[in-house]
Short mmCIF file of C-alpha atoms and ligand atoms in Angstrom, two decimals:
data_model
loop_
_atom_site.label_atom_id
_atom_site.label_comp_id
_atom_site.label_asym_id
_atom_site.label_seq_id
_atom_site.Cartn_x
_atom_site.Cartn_y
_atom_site.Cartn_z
CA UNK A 25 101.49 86.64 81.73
CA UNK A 26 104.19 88.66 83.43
CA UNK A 27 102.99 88.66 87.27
CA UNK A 28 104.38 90.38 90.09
CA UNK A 29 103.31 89.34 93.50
CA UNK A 30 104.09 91.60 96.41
CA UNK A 31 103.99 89.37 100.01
CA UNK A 32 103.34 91.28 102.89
CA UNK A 33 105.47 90.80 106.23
CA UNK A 34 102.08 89.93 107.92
CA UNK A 35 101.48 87.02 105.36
CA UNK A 36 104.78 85.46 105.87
CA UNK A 37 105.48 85.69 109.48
CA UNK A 38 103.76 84.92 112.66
CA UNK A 39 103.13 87.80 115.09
CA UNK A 40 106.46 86.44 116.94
CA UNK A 41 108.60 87.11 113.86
CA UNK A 42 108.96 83.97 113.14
CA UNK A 43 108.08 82.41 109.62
CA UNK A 44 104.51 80.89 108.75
CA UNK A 45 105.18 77.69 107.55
CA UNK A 46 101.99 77.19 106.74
CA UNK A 47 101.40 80.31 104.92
CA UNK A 48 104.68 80.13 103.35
CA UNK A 49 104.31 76.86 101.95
CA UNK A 50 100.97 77.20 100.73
CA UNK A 51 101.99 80.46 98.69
CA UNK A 52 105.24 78.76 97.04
CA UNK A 53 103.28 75.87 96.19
CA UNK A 54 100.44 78.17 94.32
CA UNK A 55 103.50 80.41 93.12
CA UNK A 56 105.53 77.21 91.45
CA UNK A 57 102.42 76.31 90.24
CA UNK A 58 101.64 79.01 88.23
CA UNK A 59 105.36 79.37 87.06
CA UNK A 60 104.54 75.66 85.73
CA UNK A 61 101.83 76.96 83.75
CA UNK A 62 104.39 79.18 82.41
CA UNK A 63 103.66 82.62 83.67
CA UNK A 64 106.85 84.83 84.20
CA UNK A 65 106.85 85.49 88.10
CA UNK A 66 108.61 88.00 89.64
CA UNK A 67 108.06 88.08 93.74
CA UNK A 68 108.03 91.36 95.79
CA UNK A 69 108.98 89.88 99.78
CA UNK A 70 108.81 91.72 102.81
CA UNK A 71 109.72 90.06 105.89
CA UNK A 72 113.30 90.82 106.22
CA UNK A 73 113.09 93.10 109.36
CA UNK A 74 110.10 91.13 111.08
CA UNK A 75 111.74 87.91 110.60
CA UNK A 76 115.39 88.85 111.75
CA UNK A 77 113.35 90.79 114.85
CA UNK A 78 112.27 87.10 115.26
CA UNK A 79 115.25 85.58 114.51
CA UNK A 80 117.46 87.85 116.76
CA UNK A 81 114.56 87.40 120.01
CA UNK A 82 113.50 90.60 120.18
CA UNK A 83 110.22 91.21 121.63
CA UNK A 84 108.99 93.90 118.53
CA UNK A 85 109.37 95.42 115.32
CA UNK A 86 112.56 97.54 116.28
CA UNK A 87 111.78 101.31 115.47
CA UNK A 88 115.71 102.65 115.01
CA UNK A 89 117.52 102.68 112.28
CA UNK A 90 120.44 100.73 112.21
CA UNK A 91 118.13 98.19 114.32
CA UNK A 92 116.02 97.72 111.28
CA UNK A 93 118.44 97.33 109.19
CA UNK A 94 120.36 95.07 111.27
CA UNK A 95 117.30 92.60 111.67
CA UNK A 96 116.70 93.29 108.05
CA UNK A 97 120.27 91.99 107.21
CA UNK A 98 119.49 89.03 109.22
CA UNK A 99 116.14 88.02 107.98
CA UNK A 100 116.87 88.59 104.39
CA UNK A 101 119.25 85.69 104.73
CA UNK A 102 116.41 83.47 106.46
CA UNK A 103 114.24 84.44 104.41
CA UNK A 104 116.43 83.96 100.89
CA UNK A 105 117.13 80.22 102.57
CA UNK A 106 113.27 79.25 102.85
CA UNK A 107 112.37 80.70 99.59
CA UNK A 108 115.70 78.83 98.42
CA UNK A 109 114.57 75.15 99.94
CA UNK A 110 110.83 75.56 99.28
CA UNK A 111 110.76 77.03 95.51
CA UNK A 112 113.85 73.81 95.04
CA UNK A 113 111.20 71.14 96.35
CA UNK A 114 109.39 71.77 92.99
CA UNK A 115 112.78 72.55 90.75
CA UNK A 116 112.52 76.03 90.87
CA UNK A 117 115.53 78.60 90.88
CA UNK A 118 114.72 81.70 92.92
CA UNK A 119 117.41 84.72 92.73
CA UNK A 120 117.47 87.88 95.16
CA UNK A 121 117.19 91.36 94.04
CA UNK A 122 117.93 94.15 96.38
CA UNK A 123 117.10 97.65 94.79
CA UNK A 124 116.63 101.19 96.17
CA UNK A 125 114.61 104.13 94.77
CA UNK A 126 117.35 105.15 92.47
CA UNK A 127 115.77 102.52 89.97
CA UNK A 128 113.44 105.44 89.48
CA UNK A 129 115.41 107.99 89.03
CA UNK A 130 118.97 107.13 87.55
CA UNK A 131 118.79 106.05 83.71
CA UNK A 132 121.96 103.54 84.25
CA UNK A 133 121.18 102.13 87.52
CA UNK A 134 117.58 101.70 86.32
CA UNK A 135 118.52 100.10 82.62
CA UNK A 136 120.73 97.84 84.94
CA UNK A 137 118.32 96.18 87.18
CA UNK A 138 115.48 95.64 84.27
CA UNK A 139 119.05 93.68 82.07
CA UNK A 140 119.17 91.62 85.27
CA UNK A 141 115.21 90.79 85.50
CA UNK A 142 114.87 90.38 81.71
CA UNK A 143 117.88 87.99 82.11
CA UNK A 144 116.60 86.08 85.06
CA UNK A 145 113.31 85.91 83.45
CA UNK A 146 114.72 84.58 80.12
CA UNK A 147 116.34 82.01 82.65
CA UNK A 148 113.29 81.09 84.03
CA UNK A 149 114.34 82.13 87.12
CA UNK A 150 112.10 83.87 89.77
CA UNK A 151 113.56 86.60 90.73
CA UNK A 152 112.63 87.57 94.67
CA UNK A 153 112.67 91.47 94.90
CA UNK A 154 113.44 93.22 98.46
CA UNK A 155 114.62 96.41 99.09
CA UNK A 156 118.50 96.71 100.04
CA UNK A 157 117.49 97.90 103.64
CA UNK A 158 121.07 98.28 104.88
CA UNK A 159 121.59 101.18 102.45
CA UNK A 160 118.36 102.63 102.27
CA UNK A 161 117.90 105.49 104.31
CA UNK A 162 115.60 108.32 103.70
CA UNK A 163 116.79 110.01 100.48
CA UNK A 164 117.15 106.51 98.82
CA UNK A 165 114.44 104.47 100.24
CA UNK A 166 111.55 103.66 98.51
CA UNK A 167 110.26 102.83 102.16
CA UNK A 168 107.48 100.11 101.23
CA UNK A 169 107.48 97.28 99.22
CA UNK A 170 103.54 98.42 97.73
CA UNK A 171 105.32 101.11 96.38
CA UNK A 172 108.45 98.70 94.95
CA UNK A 173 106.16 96.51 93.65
CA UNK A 174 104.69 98.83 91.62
CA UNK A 175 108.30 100.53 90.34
CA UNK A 176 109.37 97.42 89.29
CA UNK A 177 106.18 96.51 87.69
CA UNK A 178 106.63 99.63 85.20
CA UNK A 179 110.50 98.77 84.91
CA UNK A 180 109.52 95.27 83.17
CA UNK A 181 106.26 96.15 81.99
CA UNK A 182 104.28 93.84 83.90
CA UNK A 183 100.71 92.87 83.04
CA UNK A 184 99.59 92.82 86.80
CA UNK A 185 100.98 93.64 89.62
CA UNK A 186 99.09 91.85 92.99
CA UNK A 187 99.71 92.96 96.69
CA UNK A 188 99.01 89.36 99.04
CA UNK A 189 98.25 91.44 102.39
CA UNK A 190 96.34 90.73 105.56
CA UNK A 191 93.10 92.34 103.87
CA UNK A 192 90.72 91.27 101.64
CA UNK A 193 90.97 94.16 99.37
CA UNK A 194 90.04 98.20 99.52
CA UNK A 195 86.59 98.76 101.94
CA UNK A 196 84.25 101.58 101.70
CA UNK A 197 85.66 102.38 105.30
CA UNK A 198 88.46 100.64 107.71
CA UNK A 199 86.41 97.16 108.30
CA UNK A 200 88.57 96.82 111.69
CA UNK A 201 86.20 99.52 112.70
CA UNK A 202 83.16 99.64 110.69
CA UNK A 203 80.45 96.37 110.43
CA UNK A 204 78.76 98.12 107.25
CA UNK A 205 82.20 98.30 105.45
CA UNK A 206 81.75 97.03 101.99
CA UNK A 207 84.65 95.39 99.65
CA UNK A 208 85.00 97.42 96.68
CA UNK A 209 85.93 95.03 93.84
CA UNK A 210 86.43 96.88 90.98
CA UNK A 211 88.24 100.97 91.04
CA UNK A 212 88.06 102.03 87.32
CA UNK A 213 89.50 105.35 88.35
CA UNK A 214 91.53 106.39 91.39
CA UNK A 215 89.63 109.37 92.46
CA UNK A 216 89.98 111.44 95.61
CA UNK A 217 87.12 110.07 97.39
CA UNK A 218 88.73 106.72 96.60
CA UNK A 219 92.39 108.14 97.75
CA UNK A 220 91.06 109.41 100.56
CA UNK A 221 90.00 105.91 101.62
CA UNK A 222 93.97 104.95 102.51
CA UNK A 223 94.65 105.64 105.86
CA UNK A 224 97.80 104.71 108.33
CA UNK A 225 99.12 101.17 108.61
CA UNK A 226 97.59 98.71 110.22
CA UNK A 227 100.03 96.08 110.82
CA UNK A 228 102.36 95.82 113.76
CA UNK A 229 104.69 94.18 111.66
CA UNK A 230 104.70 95.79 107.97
CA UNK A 231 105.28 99.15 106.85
CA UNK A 232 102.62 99.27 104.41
CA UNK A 233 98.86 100.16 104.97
CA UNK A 234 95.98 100.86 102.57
CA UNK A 235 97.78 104.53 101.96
CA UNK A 236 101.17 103.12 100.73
CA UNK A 237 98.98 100.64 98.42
CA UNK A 238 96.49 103.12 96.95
CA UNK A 239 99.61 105.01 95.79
CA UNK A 240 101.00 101.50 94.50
CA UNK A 241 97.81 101.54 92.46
CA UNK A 242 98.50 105.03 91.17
CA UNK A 243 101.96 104.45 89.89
CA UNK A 244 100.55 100.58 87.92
CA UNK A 245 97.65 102.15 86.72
CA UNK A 246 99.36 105.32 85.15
CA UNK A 247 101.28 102.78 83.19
CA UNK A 248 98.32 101.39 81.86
CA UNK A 249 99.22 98.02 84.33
CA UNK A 250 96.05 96.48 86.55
CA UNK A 251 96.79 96.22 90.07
CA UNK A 252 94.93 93.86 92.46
CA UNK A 253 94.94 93.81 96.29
CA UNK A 254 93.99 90.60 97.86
CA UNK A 255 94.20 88.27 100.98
CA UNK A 256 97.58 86.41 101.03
CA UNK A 257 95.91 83.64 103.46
CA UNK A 258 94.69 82.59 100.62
CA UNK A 259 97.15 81.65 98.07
CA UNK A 260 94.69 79.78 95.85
CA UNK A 261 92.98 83.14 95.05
CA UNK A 262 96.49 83.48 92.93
CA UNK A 263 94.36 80.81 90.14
CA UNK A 264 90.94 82.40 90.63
CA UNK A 265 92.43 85.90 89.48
CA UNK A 266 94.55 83.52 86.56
CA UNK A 267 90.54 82.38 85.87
CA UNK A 268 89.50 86.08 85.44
CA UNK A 269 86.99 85.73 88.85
CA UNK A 270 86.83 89.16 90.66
CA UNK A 271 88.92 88.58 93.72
CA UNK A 272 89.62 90.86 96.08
CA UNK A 273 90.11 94.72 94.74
CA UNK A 274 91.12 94.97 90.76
CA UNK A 275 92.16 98.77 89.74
CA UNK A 276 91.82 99.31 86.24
CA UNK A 277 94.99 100.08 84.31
CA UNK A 278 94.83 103.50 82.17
CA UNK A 279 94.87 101.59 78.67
CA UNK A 280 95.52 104.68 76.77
CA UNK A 281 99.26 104.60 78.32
CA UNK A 282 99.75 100.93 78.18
N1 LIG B 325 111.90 95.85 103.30
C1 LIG B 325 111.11 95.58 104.47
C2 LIG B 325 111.37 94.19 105.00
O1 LIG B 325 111.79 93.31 104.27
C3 LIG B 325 109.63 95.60 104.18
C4 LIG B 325 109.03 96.89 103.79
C5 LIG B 325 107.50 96.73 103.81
O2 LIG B 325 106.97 96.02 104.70
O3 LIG B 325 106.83 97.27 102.95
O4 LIG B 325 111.11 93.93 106.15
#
């Protein structure tokens, strides 16, 4: 299977910045392992700005431009070096692949980027996908990696696309504030009572929320591609959707596109 995994900032860092070890090693271990059982991976990672907020001591998320993208120039290094060293410890090549929105919308940039994935993949490299953050303000940011993810899953075609985030998957209402909210495993149909169920972000260290991932959904599932939001402190759920068990949410691909 072609698999794109999307890592949340809040599933690689602690709330200081710095990186989960724990986390982090857990995922890369469940992540070479499935690239041993010879899936084609292709990783979406956050974490650049968080982790070069860490890196640089600052006490938050910095909410001005050139900050971010300072910290995000910072942490993409970091966090290129521990994918680097902990992919290596089980002979794995990683590669990084900064993009902006204009994969969407210009023919030769896009047709570019899916050569170099196709190529990497043919390689059997894993190519680690972040936007280019030092270039991307508004009119060429994509602004979220839910929303990469899913752009570069309909550049290569993938056959799933799965957002690792700090949630379990899509609730009936926002479980931080609701006891009866209730997991919704399967959406066969993104309808508005369903869209209406994304609200703001919840993380103090991400920029994506339930909003940015419901419209992630939208854009996989109009290409006929299954997306799946799960709980990334959990890396092992990564087999148990490889088994076909229902983890966490599972939006149904439009299979008359595909
Ligand atoms: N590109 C941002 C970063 O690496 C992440 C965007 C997001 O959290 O969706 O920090």
């Amino acid at each position: 299977m072609r698999i794109i995994i999307k890592i949340g900032t809040s599933t690689l860092a602690h709330a200081t910045g710095m990186l989960n070890l724990r986390k982090a090693e857990r995922l890369v271990h469940v992540i070479a392992d499935l690239k041993n059982a010879g899936h084609e991976i292709v990783l979406v990672s956050s974490g650049a700005i968080g982790i070069g907020a860490g890196k640089l001591h600052l006490k938050q998320r910095p909410s001005d431009v050139p900050t971010r993208q300072a910290c995000a120039s910072v942490g993409q290094c970091e966090l290129m070096y521990e994918y680097d060293k902990l992919f290596g410890a089980y002979n794995h090549t990683v590669s990084q692949v900064l993009l902006t929105l204009d994969v969407v919308d210009k023919e030769e940039r896009r047709r570019n980027a899916v050569n170099t994935l196709e190529k990497l993949l043919e390689m059997n490299v894993i190519p680690i996908i972040n936007e280019n953050d030092t270039v991307a303000t508004a009119e060429i940011a994509v602004g979220d990696n839910d929303t990469l993810s899913a752009i570069v899953a309909t550049c290569i075609n993938a056959d799933i696309n799965i957002l690792m985030s700090d949630i379990d998957g899509l609730y009936t209402a926002d479980p931080h504030k609701d006891p009866d909210a209730k997991l919704i495993s399967v959406v066969p149909e993104l309808t508005e009572e369903i869209m209406a169920l994304g609200g703001g972000s919840n993380s103090s260290q991400g920029t994506g929320g339930m909003a940015t991932k419901l419209r992630a959904a939208q854009i996989c599932t109009t290409h006929g591609i299954d997306m799946i939001i799960c709980n990334g402190s959990h890396p092992s759920l990564l087999y148990d959707i490889m088994d076909g068990k229902a983890i966490g949410t599972r939006f149904i691909g439009k299979k008359e596109n595909a």
